[in-house]
Structure formats: structure tokens, C-alpha cells
Short mmCIF file of C-alpha atoms in Angstrom, two decimals:
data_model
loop_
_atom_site.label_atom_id
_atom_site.label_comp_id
_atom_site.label_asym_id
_atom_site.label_seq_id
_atom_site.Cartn_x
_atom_site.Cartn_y
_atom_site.Cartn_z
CA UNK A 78 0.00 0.00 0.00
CA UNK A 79 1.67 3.60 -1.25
CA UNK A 80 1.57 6.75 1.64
CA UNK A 81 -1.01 8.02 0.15
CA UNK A 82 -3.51 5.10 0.36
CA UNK A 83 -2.40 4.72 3.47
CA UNK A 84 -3.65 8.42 4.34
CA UNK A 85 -6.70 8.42 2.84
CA UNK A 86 -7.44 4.76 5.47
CA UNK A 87 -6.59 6.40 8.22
CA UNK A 88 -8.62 9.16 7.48
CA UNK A 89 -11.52 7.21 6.72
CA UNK A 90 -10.77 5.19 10.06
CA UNK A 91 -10.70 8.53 11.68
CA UNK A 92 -13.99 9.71 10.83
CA UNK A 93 -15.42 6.52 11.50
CA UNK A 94 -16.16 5.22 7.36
CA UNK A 95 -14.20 1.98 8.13
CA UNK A 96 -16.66 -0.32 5.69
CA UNK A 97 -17.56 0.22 1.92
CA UNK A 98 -17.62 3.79 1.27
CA UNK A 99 -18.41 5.88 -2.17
CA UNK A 100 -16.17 9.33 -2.14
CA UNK A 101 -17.93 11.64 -4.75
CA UNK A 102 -15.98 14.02 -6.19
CA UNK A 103 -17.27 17.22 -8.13
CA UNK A 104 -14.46 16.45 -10.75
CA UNK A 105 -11.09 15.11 -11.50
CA UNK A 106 -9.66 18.19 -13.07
CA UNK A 107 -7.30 19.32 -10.33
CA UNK A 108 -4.25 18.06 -8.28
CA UNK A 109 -5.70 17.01 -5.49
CA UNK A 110 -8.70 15.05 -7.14
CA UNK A 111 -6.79 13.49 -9.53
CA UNK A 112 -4.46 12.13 -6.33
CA UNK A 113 -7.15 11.04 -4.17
CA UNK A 114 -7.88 9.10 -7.22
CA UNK A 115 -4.80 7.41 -7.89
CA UNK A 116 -4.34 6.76 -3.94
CA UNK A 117 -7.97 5.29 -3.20
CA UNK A 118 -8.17 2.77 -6.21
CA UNK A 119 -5.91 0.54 -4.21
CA UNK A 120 -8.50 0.21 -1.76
CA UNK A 121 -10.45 -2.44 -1.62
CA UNK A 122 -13.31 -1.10 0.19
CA UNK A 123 -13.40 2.78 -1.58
CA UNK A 124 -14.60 3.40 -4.34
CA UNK A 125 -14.28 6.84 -6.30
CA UNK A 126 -16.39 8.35 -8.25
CA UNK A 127 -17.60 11.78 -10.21
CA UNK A 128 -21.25 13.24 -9.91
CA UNK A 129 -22.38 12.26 -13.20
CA UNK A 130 -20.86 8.79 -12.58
CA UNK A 131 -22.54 7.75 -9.14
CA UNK A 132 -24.55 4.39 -10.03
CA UNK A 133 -27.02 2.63 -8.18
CA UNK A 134 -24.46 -0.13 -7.50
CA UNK A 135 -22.21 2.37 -5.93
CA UNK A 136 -24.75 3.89 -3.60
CA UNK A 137 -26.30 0.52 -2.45
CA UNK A 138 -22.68 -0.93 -1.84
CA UNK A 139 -21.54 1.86 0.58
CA UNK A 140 -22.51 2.00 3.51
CA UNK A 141 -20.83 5.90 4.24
CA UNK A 142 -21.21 8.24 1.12
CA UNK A 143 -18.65 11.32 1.33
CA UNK A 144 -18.85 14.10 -0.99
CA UNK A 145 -16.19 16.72 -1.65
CA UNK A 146 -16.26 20.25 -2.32
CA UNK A 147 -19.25 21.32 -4.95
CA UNK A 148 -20.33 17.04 -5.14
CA UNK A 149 -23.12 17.36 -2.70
CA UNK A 150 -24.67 20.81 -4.23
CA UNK A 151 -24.43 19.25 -7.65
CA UNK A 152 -26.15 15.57 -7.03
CA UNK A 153 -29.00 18.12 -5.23
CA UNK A 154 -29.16 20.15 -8.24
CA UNK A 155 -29.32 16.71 -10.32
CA UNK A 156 -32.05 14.68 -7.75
CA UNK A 157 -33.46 17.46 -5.88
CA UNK A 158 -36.28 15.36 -4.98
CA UNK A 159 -33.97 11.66 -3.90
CA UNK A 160 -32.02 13.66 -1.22
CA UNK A 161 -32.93 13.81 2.17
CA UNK A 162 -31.56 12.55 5.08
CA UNK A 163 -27.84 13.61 4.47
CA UNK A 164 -25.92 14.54 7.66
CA UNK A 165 -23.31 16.63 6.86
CA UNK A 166 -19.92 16.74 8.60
CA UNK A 167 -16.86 18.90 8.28
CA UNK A 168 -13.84 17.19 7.11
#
């Protein structure tokens, strides 16, 4: 496992997201998305994903859902209506 997938465990561990978990991103245009990227796909149990990528499979399978940045406002803009229920949390 490189440093950096070891970082992104322990802070998954940290916030408590220790089983399947979905991290939405708004996009993988800059630095930092495109390395949580490349560090998480050695996970076993995280998968990555952009808005306009989230499948059903994805959502079902996690049991924690993070979003980063703009992700949450976007998927509410996209499934205004499916939403509810989201506790946020400041990371």
C-alpha cells in the first residue's frame, strides 16, 4: 500500500467510514482530485467516483457516502427530490 492510500485509510478510520464507502468528487480536473484518485483505487473497500458517474451499485454498496467540495450541491441540483436525510460533517 503507497503513503497516500495509506492516508486516505486512516482518514476514513478517523472519521469513523471503516466499511464500503463511495467518495464523490465534483471532478477530476485538479491536483488534489486526480491524487485522491490514484491513492484510493488501491482500496479495496473505496470506491471513487464523479457526480455524473454515481450508479445505483455504488450507492447501495456503501454503507458511508462522502462528498467533496461542490459534489453534494451538484447531485441536489441533479435529484433534488432523492435527497434527504444527508448529515453533513466537516472534514
Amino acid at each position: 500500500m503507497s503513503k497516500k492510500s495509506a492516508k486516505i485509510l486512516e482518514f476514513l478510520k478517523k472519521k469513523g467510514f471503516d466499511s464500503p464507502t463511495l467518495l464523490v468528487l465534483n471532478d477530476f480536473k485538479s491536483k488534489q482530485n486526480k491524487n485522491m484518485v490514484l491513492s484510493a483505487r488501491n482500496l479495496k473497500k473505496v470506491v471513487v467516483r464523479k457526480v455524473q458517474d454515481i450508479n445505483a451499485y455504488d450507492v447501495m454498496r456503501a454503507k458511508h457516502i462522502v462528498f467533496f467540495g461542490k459534489a453534494e450541491q451538484k447531485v441536489k441540483r441533479i435529484f433534488p427530490e432523492r435527497i434527504s436525510g444527508v448529515t453533513p460533517i466537516n472534514i
